[in-house]
mmCIF file of C-alpha atoms and ligand atoms in Angstrom:
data_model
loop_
_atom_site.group_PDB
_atom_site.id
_atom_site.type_symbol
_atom_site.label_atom_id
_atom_site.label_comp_id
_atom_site.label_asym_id
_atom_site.label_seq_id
_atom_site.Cartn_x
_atom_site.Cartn_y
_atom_site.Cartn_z
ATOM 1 C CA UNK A 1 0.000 0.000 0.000
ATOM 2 C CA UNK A 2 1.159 3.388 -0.689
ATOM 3 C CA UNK A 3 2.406 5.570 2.358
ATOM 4 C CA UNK A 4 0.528 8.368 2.824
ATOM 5 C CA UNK A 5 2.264 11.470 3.799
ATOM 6 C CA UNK A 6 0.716 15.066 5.240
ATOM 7 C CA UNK A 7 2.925 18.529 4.804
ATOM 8 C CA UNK A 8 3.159 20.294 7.601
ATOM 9 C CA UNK A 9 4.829 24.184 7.908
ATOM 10 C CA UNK A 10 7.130 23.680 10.948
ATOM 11 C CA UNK A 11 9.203 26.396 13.267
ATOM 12 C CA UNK A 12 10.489 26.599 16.678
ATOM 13 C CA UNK A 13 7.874 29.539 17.550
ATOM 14 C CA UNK A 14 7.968 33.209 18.125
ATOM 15 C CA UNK A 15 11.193 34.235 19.565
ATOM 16 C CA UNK A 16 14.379 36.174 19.586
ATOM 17 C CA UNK A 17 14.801 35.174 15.608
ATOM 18 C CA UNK A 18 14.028 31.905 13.453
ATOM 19 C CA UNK A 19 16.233 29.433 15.013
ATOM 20 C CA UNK A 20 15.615 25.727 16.248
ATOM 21 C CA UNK A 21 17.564 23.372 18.963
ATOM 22 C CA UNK A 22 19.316 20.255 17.745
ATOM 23 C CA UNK A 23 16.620 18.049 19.914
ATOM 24 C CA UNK A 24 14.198 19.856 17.996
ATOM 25 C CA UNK A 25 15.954 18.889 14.450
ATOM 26 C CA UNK A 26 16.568 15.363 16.433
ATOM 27 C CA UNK A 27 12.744 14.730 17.027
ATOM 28 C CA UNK A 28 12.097 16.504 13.167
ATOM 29 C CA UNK A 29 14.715 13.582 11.667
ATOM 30 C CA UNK A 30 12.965 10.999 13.843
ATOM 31 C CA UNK A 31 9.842 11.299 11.427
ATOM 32 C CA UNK A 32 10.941 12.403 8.462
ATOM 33 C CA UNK A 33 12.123 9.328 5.422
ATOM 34 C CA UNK A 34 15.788 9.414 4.992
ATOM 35 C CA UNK A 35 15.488 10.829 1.506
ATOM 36 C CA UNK A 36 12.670 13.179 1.913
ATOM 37 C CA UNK A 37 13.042 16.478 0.754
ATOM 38 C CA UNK A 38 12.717 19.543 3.639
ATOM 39 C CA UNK A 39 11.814 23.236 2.159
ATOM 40 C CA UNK A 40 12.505 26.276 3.868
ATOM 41 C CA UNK A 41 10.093 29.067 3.371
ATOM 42 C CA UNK A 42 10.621 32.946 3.376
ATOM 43 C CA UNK A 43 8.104 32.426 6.295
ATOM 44 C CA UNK A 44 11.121 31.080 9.164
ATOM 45 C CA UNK A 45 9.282 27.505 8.080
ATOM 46 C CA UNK A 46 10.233 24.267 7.014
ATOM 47 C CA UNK A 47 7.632 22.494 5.524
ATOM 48 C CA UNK A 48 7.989 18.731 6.011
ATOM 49 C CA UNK A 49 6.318 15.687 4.700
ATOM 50 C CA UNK A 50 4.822 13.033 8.218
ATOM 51 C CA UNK A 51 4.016 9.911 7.433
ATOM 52 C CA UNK A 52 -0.279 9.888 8.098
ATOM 53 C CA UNK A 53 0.242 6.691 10.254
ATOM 54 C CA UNK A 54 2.520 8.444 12.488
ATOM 55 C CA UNK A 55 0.979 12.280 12.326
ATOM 56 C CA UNK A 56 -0.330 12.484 16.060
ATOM 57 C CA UNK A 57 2.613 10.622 17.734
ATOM 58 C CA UNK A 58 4.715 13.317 15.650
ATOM 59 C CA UNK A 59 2.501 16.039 17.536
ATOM 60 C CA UNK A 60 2.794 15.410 20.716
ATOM 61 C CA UNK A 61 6.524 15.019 20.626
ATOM 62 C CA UNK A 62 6.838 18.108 18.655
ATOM 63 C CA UNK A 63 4.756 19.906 21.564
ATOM 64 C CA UNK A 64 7.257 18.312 24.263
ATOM 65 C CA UNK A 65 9.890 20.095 22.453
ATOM 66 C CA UNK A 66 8.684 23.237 21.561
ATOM 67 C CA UNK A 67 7.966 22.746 17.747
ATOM 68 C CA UNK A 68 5.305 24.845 16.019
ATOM 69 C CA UNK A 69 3.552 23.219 13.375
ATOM 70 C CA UNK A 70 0.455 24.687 11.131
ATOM 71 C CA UNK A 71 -1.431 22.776 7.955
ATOM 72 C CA UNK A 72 -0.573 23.882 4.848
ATOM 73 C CA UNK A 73 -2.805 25.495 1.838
ATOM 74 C CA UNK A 74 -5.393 27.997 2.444
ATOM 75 C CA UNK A 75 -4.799 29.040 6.043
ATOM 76 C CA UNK A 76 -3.377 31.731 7.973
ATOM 77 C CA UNK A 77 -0.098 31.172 7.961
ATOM 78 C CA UNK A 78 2.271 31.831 11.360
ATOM 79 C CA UNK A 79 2.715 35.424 12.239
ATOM 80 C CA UNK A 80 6.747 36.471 10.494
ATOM 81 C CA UNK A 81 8.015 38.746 12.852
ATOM 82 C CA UNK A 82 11.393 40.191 13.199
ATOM 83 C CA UNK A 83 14.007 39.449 16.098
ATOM 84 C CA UNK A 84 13.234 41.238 19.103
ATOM 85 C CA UNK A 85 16.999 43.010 18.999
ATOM 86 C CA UNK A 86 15.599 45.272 21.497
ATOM 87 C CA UNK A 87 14.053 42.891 24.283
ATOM 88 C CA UNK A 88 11.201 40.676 24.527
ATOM 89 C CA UNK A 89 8.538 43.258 26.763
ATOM 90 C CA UNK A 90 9.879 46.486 24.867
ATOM 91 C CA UNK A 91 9.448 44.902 21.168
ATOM 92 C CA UNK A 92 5.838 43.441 21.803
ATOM 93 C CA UNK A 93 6.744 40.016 21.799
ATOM 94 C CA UNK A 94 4.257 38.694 24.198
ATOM 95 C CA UNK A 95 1.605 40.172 21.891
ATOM 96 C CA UNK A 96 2.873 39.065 18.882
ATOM 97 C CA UNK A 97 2.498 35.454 20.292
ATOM 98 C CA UNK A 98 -1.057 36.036 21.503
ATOM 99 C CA UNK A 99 -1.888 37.260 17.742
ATOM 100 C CA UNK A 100 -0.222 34.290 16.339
ATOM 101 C CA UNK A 101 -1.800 32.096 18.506
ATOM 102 C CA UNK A 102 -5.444 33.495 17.904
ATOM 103 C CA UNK A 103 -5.188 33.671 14.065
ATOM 104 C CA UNK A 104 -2.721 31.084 12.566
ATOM 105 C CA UNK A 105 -4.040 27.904 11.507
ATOM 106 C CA UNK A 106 -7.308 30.071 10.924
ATOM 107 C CA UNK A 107 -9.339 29.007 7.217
ATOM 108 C CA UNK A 108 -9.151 31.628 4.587
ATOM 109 C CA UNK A 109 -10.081 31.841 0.765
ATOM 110 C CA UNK A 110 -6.034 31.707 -0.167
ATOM 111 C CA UNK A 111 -3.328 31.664 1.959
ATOM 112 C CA UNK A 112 -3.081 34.566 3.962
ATOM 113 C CA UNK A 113 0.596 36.081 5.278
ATOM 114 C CA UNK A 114 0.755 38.110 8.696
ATOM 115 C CA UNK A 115 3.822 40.048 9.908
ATOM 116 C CA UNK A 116 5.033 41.880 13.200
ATOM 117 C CA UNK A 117 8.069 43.801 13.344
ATOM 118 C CA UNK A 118 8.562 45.297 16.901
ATOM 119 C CA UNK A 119 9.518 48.712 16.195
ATOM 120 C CA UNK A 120 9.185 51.254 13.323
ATOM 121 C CA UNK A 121 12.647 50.010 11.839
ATOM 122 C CA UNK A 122 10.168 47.267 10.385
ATOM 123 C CA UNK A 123 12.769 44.523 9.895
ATOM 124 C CA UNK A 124 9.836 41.894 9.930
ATOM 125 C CA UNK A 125 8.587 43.873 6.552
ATOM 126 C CA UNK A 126 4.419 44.063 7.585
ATOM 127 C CA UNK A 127 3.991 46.293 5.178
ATOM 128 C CA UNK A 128 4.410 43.961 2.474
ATOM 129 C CA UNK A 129 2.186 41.313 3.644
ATOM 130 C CA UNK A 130 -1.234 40.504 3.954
ATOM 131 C CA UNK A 131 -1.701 41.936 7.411
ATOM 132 C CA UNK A 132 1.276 43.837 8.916
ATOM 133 C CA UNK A 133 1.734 45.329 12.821
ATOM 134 C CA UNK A 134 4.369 47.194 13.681
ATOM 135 C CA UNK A 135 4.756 48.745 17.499
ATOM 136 C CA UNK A 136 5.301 52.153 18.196
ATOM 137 C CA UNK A 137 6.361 53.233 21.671
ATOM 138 C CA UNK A 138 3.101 51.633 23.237
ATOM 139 C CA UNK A 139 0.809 51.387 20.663
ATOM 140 C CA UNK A 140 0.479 49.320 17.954
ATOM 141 C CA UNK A 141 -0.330 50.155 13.854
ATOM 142 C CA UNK A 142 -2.337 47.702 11.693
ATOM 143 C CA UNK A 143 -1.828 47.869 7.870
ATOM 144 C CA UNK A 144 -3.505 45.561 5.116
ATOM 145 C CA UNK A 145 -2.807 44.830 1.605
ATOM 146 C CA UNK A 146 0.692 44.489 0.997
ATOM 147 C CA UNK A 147 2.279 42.713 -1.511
ATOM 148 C CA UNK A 148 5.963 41.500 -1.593
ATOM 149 C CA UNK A 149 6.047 39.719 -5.159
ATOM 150 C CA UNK A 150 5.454 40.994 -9.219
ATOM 151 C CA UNK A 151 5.389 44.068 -10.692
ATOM 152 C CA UNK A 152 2.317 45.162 -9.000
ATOM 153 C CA UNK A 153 4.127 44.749 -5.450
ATOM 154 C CA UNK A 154 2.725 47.373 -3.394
ATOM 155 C CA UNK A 155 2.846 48.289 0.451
ATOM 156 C CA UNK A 156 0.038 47.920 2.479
ATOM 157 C CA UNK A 157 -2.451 50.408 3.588
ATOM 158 C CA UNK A 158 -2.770 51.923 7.342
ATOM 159 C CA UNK A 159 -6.193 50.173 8.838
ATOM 160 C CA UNK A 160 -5.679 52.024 12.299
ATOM 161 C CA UNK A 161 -2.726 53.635 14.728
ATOM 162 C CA UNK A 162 -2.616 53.555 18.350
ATOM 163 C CA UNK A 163 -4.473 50.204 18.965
ATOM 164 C CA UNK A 164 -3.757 48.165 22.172
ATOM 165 C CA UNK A 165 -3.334 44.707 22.357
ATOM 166 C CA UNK A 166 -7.355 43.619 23.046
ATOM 167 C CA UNK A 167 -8.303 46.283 19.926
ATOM 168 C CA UNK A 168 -5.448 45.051 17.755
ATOM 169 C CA UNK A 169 -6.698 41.144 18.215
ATOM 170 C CA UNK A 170 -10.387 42.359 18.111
ATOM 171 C CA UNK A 171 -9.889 44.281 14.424
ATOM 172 C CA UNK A 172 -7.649 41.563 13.306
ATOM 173 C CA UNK A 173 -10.185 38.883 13.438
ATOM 174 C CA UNK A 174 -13.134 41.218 11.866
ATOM 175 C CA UNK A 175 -10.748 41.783 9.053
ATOM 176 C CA UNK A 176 -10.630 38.133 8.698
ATOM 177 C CA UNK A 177 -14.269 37.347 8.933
ATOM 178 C CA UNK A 178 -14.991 40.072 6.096
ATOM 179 C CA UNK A 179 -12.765 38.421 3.721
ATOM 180 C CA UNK A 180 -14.080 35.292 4.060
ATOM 181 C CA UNK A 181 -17.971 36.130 4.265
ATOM 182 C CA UNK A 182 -16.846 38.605 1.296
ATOM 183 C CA UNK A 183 -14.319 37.056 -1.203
ATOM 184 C CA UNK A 184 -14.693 35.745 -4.532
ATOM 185 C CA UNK A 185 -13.373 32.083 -4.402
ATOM 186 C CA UNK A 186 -9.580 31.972 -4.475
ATOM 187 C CA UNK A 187 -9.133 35.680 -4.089
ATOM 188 C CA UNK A 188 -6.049 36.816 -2.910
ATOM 189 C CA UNK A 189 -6.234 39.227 0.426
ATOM 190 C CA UNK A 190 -4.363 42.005 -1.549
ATOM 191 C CA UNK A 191 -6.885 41.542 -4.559
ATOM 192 C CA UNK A 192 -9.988 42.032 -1.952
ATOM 193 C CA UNK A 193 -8.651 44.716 -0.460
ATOM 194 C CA UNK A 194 -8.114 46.472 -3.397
ATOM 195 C CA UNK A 195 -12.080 45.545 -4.775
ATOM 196 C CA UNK A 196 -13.601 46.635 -1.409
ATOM 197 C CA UNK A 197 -11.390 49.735 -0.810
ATOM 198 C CA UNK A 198 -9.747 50.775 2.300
ATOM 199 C CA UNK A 199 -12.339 53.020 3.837
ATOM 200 C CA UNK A 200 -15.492 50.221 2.485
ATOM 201 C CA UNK A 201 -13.193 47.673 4.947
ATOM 202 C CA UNK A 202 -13.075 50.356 7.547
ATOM 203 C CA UNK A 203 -16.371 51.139 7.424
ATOM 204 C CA UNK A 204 -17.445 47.564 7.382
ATOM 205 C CA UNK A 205 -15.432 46.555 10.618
ATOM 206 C CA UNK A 206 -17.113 49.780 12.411
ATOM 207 C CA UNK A 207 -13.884 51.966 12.378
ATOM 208 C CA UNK A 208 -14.791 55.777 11.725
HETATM 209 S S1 LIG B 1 12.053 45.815 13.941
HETATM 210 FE FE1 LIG B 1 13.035 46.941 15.571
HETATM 211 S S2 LIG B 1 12.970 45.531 17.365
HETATM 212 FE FE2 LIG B 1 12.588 44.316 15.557
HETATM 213 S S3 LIG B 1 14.611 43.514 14.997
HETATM 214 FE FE3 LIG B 1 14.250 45.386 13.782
HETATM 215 S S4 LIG B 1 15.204 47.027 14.956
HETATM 216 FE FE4 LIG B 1 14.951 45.235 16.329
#
C-alpha cells in the first residue's frame, strides 16, 4: 500500500529570531524518510512531509519540544516577525504570540501572510504582507494589503494607529471574517482589499 504522507509548515515559535535546537531537528529527523526532501520558506518555516500513520505521535513530541507546526494550503499562515533586537517586553513580543496564537491555523479563501516587526525600523517587513503590525512606543499600527512579489508589489495600507493589544486582536479577526464572508473564491487578500477599498473595509469593521 502506498504511504501516505501530510505537509506540515514547521518552526520553533515566536522568539528572539528563526532558530531551532538540535533536539528539535533530532525529534524533526525521527519522522521524516531518509530521503525526503525539507523546504525552507521565506516564512522562518520548514515544511515537512509526516508519514499519516505516524501524524499524532509526531505532535505530541513536537509539543514536548517546543515545535510549532500549522497545515498547509489555504490558512493563515504563522505570524513572520522580526528578532526582538531590542528585548522581549519592549518589542511586543508577548503580543505578537497572543496574535499568532489566535489567528494562525485560521481558514481563509487563499493563503493569507501576517507580519510583526517590533519597532518602526520594520525589519519583519508588515507592510508587504497581507496583514502587517508594527509597534510604536506603546501602541500598535495595523496595515492591510501588501504585496511583496510581481510588478504590481505594493505596500500595504494603514487600517488604524494607536491600537492596544485587546483592539489590535479584536480588528484583526473582523478583518478576517470580512474576507471570508466577502471574497470571490480563491481571491487573494491584496486583490480584496483592493475591490472593497480601504475606507469600504473600515467602514465595514465599524472603524470611523
Ligand atoms: S524591527 Fe526593531 S525591534 Fe525588531 S529587529 Fe528590527 S530594529 Fe529590532
Amino acid at each position: 500500500m502506498t504511504k501516505k504522507y501530510i505537509p506540515m509548515a514547521v518552526n520553533g515559535g515566536i522568539g528572539f529570531g528563526a532558530k531551532l535546537k538540535p533536539k528539535q531537528l533530532a525529534v524533526l529527523g525521527k519522522y521524516l524518510d531518509e530521503d525526503t526532501e525539507i523546504e525552507f520558506t521565506t516564512l522562518q518555516q520548514l515544511i515537512v512531509q509526516i508519514p499519516e500513520a505516524e501524524l499524532e505521535e509526531a505532535q505530541r513530541t513536537f509539543d514536548e519540544v517546543g515545535l510549532h507546526y500549522y497545515k498547509v494550503g489555504k490558512y493563515v499562515k504563522n505570524l513572520r516577525t522580526c528578532n526582538f533586537c531590542k528585548g522581549e517586553e519592549e518589542e511586543g513580543m508577548p503580543v505578537a504570540k497572543e496574535l499568532n496564537r489566535r489567528i494562525a491555523g485560521q481558514e481563509v479563501p487563499f493563503t493569507l501572510k501576517p507580519a510583526y516587526t517590533g519597532c518602526p525600523i520594520g525589519c519583519g517587513e508588515p507592510l508587504i504582507n497581507d496583514i502587517g503590525v508594527m509597534k510604536d512606543k506603546d501602541t500598535f499600527e495595523l496595515y492591510i494589503g501588501g504585496k511583496s512579489k510581481g510588478s504590481d508589489a505594493r505596500t500595504g495600507k494603514l487600517v488604524k494607529s494607536n491600537l492596544h493589544p485587546e483592539e489590535l486582536y479584536e480588528l484583526v479577526e473582523r478583518i478576517l471574517d470580512l474576507y471570508r464572508e466577502n471574497s470571490k473564491k480563491r481571491e487573494n487578500f491584496y486583490r480584496f482589499v483592493d475591490r472593497l477599498g480601504i475606507e469600504n473595509i473600515k467602514q465595514e469593521i465599524h472603524i470611523d
